[in-house]
PDB file of C-alpha atoms in Angstrom:
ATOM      1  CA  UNK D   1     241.053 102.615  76.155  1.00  0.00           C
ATOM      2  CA  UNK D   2     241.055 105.923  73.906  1.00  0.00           C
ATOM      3  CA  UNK D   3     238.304 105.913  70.815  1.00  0.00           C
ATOM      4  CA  UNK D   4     236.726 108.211  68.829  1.00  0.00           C
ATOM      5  CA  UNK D   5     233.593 106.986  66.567  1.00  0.00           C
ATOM      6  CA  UNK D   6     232.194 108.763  63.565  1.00  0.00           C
ATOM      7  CA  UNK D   7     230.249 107.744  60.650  1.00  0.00           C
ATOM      8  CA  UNK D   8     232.378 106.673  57.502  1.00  0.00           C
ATOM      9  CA  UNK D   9     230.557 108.708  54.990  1.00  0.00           C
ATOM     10  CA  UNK D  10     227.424 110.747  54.673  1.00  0.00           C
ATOM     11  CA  UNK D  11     225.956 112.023  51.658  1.00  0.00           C
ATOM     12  CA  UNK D  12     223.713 115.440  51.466  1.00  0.00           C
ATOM     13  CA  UNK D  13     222.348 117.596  48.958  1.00  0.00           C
ATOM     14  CA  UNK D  14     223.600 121.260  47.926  1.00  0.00           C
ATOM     15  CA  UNK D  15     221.801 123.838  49.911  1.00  0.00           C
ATOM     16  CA  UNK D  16     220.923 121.486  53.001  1.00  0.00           C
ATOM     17  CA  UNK D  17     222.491 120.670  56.363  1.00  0.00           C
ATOM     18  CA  UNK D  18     224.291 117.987  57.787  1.00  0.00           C
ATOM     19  CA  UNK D  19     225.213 116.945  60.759  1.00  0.00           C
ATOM     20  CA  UNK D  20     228.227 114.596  61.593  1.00  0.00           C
ATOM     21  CA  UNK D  21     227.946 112.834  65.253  1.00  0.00           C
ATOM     22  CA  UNK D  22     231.016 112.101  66.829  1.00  0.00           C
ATOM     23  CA  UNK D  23     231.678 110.242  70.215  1.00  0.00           C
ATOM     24  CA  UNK D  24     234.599 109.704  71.966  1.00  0.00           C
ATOM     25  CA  UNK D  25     236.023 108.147  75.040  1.00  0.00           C
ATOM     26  CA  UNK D  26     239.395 109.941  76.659  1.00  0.00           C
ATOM     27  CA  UNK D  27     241.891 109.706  79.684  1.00  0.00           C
ATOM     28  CA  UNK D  28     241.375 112.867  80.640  1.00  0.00           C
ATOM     29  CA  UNK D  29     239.660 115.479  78.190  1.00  0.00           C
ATOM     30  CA  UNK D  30     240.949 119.226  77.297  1.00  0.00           C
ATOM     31  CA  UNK D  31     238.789 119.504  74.322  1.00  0.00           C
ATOM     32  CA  UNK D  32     237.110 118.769  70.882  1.00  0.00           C
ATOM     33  CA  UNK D  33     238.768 119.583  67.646  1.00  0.00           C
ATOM     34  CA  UNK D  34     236.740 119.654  64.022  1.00  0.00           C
ATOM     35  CA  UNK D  35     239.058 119.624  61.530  1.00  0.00           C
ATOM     36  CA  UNK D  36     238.006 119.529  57.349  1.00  0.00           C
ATOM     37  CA  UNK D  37     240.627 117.283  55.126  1.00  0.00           C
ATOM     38  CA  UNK D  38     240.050 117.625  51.086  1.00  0.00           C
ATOM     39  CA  UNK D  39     241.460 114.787  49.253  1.00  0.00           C
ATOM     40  CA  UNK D  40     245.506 115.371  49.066  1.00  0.00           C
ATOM     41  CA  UNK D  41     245.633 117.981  51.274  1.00  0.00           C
ATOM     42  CA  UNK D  42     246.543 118.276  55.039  1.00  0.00           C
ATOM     43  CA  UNK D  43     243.566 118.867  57.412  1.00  0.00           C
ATOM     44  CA  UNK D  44     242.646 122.352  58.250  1.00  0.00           C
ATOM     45  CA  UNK D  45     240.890 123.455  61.856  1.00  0.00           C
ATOM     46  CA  UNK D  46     237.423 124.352  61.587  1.00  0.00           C
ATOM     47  CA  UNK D  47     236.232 124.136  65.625  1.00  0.00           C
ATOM     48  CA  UNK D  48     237.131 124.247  68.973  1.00  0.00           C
ATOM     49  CA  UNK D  49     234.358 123.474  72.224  1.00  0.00           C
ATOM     50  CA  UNK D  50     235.825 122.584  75.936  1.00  0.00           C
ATOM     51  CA  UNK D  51     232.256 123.787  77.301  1.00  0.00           C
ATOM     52  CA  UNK D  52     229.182 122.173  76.881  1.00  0.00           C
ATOM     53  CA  UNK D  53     226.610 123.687  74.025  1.00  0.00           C
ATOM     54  CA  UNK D  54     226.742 125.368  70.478  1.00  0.00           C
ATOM     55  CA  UNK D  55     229.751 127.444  69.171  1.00  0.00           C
ATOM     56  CA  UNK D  56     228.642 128.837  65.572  1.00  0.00           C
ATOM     57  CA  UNK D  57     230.826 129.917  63.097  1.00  0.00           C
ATOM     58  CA  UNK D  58     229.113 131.266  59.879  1.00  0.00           C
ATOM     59  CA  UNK D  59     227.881 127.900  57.946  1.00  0.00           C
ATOM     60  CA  UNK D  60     229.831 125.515  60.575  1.00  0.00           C
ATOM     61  CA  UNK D  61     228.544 124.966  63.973  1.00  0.00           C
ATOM     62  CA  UNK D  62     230.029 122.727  66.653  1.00  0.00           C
ATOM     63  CA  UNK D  63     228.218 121.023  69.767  1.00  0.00           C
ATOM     64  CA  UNK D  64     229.563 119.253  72.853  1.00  0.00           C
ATOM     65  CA  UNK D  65     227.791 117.273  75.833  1.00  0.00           C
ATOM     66  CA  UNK D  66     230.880 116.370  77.622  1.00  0.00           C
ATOM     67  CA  UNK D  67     228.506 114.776  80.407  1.00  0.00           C
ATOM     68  CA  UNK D  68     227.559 112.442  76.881  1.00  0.00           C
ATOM     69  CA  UNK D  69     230.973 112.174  75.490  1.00  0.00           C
ATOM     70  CA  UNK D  70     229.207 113.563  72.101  1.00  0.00           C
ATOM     71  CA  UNK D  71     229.777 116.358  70.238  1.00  0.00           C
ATOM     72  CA  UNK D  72     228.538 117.209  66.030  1.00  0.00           C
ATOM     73  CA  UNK D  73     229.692 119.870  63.437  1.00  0.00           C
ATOM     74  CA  UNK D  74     226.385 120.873  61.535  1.00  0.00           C
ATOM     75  CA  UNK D  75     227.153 122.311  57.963  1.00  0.00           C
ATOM     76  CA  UNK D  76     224.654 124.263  56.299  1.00  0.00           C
ATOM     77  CA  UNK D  77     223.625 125.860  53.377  1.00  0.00           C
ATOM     78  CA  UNK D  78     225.971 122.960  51.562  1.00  0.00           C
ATOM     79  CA  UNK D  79     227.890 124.413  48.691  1.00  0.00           C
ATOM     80  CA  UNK D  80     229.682 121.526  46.449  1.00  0.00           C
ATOM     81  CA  UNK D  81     232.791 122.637  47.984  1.00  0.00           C
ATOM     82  CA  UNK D  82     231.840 121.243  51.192  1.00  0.00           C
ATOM     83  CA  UNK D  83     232.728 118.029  49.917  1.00  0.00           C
ATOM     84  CA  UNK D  84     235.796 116.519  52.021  1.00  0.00           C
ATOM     85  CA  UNK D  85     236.267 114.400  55.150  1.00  0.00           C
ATOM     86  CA  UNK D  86     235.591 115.798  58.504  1.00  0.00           C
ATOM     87  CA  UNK D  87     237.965 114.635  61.610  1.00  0.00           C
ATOM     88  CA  UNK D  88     237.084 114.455  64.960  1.00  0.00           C
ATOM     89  CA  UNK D  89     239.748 114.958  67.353  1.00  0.00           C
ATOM     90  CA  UNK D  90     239.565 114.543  71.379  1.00  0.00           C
ATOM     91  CA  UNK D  91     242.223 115.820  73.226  1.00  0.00           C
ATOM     92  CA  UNK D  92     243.237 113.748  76.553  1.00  0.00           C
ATOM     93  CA  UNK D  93     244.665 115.020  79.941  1.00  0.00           C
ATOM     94  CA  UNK D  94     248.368 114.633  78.067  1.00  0.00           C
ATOM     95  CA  UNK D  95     246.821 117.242  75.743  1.00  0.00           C
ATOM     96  CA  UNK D  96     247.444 114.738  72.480  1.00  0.00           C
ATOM     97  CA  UNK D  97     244.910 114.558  70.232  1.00  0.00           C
ATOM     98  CA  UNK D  98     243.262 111.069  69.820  1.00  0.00           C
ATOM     99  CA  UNK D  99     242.236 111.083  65.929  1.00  0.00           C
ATOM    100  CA  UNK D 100     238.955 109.495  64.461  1.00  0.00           C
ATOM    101  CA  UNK D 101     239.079 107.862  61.538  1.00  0.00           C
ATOM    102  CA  UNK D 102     236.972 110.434  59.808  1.00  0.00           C
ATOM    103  CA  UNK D 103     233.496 111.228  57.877  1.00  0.00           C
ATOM    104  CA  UNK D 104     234.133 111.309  54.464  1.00  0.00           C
ATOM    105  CA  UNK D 105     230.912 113.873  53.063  1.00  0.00           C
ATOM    106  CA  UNK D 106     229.442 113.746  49.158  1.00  0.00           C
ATOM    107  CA  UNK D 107     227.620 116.639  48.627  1.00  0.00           C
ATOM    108  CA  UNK D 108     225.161 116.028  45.497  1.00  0.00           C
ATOM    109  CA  UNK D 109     223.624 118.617  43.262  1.00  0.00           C
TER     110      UNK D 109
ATOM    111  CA  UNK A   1     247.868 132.625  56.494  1.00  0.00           C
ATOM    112  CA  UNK A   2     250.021 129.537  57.154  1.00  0.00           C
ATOM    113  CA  UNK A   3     251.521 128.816  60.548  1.00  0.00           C
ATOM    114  CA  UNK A   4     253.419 125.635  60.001  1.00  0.00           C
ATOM    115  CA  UNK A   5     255.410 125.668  57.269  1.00  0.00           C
ATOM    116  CA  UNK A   6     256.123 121.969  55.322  1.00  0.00           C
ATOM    117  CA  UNK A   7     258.991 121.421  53.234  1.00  0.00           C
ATOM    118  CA  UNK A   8     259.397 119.582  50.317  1.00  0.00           C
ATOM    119  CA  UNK A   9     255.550 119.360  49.411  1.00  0.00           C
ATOM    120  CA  UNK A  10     256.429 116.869  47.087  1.00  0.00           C
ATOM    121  CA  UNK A  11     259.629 113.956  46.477  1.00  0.00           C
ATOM    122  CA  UNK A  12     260.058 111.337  43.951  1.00  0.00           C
ATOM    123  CA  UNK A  13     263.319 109.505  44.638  1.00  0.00           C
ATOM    124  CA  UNK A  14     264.846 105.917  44.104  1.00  0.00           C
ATOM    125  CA  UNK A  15     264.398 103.384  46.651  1.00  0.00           C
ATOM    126  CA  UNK A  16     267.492 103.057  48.983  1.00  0.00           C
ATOM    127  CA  UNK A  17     267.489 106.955  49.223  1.00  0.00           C
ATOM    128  CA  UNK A  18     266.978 109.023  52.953  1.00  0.00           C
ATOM    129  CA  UNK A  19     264.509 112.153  52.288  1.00  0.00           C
ATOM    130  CA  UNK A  20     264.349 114.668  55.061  1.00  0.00           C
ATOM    131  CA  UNK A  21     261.042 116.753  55.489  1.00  0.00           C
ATOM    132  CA  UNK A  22     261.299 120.027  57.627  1.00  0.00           C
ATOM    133  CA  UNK A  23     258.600 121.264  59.513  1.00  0.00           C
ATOM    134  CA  UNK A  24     258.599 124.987  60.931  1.00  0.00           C
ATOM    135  CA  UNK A  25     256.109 126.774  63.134  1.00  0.00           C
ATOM    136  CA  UNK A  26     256.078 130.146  61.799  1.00  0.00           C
ATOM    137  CA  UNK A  27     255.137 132.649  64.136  1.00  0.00           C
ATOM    138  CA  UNK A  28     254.397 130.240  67.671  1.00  0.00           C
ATOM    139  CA  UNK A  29     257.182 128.711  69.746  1.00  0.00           C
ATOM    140  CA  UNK A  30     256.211 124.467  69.796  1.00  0.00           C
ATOM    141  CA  UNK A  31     258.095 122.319  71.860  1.00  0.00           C
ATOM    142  CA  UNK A  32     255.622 119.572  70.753  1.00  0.00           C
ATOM    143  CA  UNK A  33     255.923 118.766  67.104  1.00  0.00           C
ATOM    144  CA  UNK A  34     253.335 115.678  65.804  1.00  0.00           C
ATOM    145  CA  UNK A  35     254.725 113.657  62.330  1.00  0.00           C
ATOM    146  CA  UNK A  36     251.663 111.778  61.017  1.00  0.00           C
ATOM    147  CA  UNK A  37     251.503 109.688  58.025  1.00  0.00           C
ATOM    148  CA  UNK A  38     248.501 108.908  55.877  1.00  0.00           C
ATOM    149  CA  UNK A  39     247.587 106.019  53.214  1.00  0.00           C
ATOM    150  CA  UNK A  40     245.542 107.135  50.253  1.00  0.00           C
ATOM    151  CA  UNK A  41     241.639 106.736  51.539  1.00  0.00           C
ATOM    152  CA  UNK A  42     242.586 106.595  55.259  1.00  0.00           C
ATOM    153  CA  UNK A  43     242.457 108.257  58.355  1.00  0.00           C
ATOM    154  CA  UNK A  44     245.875 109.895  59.742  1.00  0.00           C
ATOM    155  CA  UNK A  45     248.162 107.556  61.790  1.00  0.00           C
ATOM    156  CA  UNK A  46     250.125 109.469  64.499  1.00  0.00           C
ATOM    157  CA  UNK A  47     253.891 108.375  63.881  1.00  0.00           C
ATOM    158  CA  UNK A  48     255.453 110.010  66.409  1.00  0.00           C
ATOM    159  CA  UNK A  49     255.424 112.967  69.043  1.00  0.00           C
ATOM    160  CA  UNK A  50     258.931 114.843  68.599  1.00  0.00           C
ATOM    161  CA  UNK A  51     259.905 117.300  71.851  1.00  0.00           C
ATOM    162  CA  UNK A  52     261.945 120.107  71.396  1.00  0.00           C
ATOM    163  CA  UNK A  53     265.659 119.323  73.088  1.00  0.00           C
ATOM    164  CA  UNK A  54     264.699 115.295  73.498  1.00  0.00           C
ATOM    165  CA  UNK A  55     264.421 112.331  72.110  1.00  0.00           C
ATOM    166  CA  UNK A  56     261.019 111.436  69.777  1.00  0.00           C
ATOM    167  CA  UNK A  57     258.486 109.552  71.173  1.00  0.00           C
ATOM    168  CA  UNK A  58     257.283 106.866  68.566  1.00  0.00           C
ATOM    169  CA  UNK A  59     254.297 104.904  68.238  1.00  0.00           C
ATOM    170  CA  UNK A  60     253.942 101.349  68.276  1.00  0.00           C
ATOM    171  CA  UNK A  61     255.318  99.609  65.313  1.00  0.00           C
ATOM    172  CA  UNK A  62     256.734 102.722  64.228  1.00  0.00           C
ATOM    173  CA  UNK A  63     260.533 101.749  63.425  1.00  0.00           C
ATOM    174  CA  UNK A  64     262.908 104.703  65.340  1.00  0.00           C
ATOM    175  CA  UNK A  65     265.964 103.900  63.460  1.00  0.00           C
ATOM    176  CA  UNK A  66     264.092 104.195  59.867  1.00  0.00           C
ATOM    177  CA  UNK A  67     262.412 107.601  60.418  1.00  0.00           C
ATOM    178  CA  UNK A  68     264.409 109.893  62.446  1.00  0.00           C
ATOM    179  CA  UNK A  69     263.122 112.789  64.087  1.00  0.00           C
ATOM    180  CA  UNK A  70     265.338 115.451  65.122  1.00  0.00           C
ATOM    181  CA  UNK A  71     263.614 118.373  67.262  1.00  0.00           C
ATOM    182  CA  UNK A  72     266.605 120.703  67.645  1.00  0.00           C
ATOM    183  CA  UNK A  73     264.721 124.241  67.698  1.00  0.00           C
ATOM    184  CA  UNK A  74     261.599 125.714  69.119  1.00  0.00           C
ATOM    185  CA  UNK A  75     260.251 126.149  65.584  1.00  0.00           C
ATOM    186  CA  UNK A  76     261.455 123.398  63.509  1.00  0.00           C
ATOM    187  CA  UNK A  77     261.258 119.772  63.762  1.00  0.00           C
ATOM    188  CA  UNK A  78     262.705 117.416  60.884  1.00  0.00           C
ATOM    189  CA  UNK A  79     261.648 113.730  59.735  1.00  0.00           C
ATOM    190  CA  UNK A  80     264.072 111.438  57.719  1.00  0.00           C
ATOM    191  CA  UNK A  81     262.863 108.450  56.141  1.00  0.00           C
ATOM    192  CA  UNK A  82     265.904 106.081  55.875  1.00  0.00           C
ATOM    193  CA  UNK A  83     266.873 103.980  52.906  1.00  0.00           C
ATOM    194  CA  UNK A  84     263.042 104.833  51.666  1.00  0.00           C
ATOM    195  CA  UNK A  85     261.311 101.948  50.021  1.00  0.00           C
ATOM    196  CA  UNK A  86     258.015 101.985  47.880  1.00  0.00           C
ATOM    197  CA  UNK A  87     256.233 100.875  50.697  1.00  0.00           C
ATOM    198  CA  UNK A  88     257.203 103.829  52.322  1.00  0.00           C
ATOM    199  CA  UNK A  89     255.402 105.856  49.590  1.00  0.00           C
ATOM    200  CA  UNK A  90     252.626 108.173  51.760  1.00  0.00           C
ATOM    201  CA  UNK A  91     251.521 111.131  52.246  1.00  0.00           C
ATOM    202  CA  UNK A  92     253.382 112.606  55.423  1.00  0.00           C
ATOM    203  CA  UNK A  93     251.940 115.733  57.780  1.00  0.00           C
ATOM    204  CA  UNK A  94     253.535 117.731  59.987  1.00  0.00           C
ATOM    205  CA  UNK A  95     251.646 119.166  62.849  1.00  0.00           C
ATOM    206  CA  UNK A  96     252.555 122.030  65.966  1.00  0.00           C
ATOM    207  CA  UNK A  97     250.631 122.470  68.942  1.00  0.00           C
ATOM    208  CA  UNK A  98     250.164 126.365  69.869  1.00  0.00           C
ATOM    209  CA  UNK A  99     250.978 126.024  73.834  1.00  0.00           C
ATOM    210  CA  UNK A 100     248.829 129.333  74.358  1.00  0.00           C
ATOM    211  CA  UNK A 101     245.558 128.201  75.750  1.00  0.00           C
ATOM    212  CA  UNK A 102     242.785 126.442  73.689  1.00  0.00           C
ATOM    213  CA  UNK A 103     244.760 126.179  70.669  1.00  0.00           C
ATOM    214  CA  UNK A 104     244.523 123.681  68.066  1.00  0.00           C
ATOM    215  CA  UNK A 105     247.133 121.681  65.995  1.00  0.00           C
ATOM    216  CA  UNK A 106     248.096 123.538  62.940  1.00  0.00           C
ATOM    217  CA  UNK A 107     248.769 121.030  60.041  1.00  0.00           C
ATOM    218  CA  UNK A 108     251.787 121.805  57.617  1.00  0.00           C
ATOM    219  CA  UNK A 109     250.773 121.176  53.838  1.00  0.00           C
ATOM    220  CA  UNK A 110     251.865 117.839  53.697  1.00  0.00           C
ATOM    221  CA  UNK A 111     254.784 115.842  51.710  1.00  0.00           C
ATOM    222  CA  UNK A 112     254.146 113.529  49.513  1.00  0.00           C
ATOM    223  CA  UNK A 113     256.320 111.069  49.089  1.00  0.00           C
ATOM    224  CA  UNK A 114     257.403 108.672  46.581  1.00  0.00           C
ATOM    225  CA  UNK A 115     259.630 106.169  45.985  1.00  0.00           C
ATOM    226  CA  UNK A 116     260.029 104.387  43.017  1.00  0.00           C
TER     227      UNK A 116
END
């Protein structure tokens, strides 16, 4: 079957980094989404990777090992509004994303 | 700036009552329209797929004839929750894939709904 596993909840400290692990297991794969959800609000896309290695965008950096079925989205330089839940999404050979159930993140002063 | 557009963000209405939420890709053609639903402190459940020109594809234990999906343009795909109960009360996203190559989902903002 299709899964995607990621931690429930991490908790960091303002100013550090983070990284969230995410595996997954797909018919088929056409890519890893990162996606940040704050509490009431719909999810918005942070990260892309269909190749294997590091894509860095400012703070946010995304890895994939496809040969691993891993990927994680390192955060750093926390800020307080970092704070939210983090989905991992794996899209399958019918291009449909297969959700996890998502990292929710606590950022402390 | 936003690129699918979610409307109402927000509905309180009596139970027995239909709500219909729109859902419009603003500047990308989407023949594939996701409706996802999402309890407070969970993860989003995929509802169904709707396809531009046919029918919806629903998920299981996702009741067809209570939330109707009607995918009649290239840019706008509609959800109606039938005869809405409380338990219906959710939080309900909208999502459009971008068919150009290595394109994400793009989430509307979200409705929430609820029914009293």
């Amino acid at each position: 079957g299709q899964n995607i596993d990621q931690p429930t909840e991490m908790t960091a400290t303002e100013g550090a980094i983070v990284q969230i692990n995410c595996t997954y297991q797909t018919s088929g794969f056409n890519g890893l989404f990162w996606y940040q959800q704050h509490a009431g609000e719909a999810p918005t896309f942070l990260s892309y990777n269909v190749l294997d290695g590091l894509e860095e965008k400012g703070r946010f950096s995304s890895f994939l090992s496809r040969s691993k079925g891993y990927s994680y989205l390192l955060l750093k330089e926390l800020q307080m509004k970092d704070s939210a839940s983090y989905l991992c999404a794996a899209m399958d050979s019918n291009y449909q994303l297969i959700w996890g159930a998502g990292t929710k993140l606590i950022i402390k002063p | 700036g936003a690129v699918v557009s979610q409307h109402p963000s927000w509905v309180i209405c009596k139970s027995g009552t239909s709500v219909k939420i729109e859902c419009r890709s603003l500047d990308f053609q989407a023949t594939t329209m996701f409706w996802y639903r999402q309890f407070p402190k969970q993860s989003l459940m995929l509802m169904a797929t709707s396809n531009e020109g046919s029918k919806a594809t629903y998920e299981q234990g996702v009741e067809k004839d209570k939330f109707l999906i009607n995918h009649a343009s290239l840019t706008l795909s509609t959800l109606t929750v039938t005869s809405a109960h409380p338990e219906d009360s959710s939080f309900y996203i909208c999502s459009a894939r971008d068919l150009r190559e290595n394109q994400p989902q793009h989430f509307g903002d979200g409705t929430r709904l609820s029914i009293l």
